mmCIF file of C-alpha atoms in Angstrom:
data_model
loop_
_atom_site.group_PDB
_atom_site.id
_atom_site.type_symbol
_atom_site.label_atom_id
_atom_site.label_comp_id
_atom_site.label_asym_id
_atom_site.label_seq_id
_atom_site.Cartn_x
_atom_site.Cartn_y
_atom_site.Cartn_z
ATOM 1 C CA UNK A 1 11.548 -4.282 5.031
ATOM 2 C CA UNK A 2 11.346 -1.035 6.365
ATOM 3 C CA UNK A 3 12.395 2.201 5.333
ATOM 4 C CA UNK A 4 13.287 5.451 5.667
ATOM 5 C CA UNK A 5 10.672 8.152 5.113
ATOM 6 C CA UNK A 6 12.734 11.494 7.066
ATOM 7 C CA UNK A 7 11.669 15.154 5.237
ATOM 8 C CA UNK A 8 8.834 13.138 3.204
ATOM 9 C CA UNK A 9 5.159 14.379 3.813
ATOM 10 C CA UNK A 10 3.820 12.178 1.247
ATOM 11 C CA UNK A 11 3.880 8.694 -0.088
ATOM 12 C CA UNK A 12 2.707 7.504 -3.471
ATOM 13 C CA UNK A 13 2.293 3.483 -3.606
ATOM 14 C CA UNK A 14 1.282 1.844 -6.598
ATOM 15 C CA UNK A 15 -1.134 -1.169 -6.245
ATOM 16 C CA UNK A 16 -2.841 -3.508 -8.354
ATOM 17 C CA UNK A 17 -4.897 -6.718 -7.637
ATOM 18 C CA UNK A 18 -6.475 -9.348 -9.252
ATOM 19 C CA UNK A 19 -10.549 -9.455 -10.370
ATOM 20 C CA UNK A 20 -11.168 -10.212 -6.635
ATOM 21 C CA UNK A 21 -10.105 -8.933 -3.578
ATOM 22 C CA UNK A 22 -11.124 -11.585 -1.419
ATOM 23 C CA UNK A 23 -8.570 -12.193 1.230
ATOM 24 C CA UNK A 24 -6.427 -9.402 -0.054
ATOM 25 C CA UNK A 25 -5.050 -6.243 2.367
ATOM 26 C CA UNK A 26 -2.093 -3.635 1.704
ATOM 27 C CA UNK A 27 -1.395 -1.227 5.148
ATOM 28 C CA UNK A 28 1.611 0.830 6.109
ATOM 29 C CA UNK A 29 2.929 0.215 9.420
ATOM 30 C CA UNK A 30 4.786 2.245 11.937
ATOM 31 C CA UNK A 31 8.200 0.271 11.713
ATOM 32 C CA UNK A 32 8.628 1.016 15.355
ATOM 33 C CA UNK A 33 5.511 0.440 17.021
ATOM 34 C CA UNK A 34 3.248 -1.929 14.429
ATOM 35 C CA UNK A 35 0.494 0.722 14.878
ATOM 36 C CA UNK A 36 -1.189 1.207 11.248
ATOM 37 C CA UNK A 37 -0.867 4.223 9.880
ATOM 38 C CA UNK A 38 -3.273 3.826 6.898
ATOM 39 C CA UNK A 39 -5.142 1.084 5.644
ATOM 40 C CA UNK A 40 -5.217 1.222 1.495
ATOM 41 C CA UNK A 41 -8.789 0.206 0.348
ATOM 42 C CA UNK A 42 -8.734 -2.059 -2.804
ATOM 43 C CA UNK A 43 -11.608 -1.171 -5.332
ATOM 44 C CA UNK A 44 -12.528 -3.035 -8.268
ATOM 45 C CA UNK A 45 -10.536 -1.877 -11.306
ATOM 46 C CA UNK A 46 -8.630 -5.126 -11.523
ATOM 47 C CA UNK A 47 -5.216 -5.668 -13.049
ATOM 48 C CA UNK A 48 -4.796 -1.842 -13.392
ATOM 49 C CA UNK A 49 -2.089 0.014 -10.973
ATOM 50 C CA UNK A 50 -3.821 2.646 -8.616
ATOM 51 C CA UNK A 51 -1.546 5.328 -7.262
ATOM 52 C CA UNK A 52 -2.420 5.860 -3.469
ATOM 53 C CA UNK A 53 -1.221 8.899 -1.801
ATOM 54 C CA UNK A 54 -0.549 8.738 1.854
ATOM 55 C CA UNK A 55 -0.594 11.768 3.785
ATOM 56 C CA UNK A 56 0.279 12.864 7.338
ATOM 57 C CA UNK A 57 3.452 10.661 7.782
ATOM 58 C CA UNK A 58 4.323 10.746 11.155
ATOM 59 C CA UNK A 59 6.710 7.943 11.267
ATOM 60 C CA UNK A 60 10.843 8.265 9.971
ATOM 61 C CA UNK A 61 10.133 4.665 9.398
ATOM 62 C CA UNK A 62 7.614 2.754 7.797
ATOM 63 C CA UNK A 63 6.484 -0.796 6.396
ATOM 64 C CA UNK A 64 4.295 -1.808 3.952
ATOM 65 C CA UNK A 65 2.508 -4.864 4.979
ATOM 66 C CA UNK A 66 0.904 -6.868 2.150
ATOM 67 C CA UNK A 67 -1.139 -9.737 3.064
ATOM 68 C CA UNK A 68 -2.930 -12.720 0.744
ATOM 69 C CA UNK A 69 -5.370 -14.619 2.109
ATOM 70 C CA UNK A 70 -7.451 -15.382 -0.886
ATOM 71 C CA UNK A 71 -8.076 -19.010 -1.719
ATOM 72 C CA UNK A 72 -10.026 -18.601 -5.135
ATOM 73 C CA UNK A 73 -8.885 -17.713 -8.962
ATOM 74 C CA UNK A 74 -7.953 -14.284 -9.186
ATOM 75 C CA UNK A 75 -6.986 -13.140 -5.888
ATOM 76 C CA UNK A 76 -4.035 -11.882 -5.518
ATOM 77 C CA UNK A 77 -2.150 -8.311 -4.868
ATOM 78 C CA UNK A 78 1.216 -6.666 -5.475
ATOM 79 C CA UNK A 79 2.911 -3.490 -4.608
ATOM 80 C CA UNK A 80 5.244 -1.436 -6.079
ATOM 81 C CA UNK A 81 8.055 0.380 -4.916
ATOM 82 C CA UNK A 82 6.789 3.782 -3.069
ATOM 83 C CA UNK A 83 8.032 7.293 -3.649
ATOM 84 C CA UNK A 84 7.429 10.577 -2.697
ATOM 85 C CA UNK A 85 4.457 12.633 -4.539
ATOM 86 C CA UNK A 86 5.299 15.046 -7.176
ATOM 87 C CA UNK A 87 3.434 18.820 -5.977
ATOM 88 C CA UNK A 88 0.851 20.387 -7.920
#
């Protein structure tokens, strides 16, 4: 669904994925226009959550858009709940 991201310059959106990434994407969406804002690459620590920031929001209103495509063992890919990044 989307949501709200007004007065937020920065995104921090936990991932985690199985040993394989086969098949498996994660991109935030312009809720508006579909255009991708940022495309989150998966690496290979598997079954550990990665903290991704995203940057540059130039959207109110975004949408994560998880998809699974994988059709072997151990693909697979969830997303947590995003929320703004704490400064430095």
């Amino acid at each position: 669904a989307p949501f709200e991201t007004a007065g937020v310059t920065c995104l921090a959106l936990p991932i985690a994925h199985g040993p394989s990434v086969g098949g498996q994407s994660v991109r935030i969406i312009d809720a508006g226009t579909g255009k991708t804002i940022e495309s989150i690459p998966l690496s290979l620590m598997a079954g550990s959550w990665q903290y991704w920031a995203i940057d540059s929001l130039e959207s109110s209103k975004l949408q994560i858009v998880a998809e699974d495509k994988g059709n072997q063992w151990g693909q697979w890919v969830a997303v947590g709940e995003p929320h703004s990044c704490k400064s430095h």
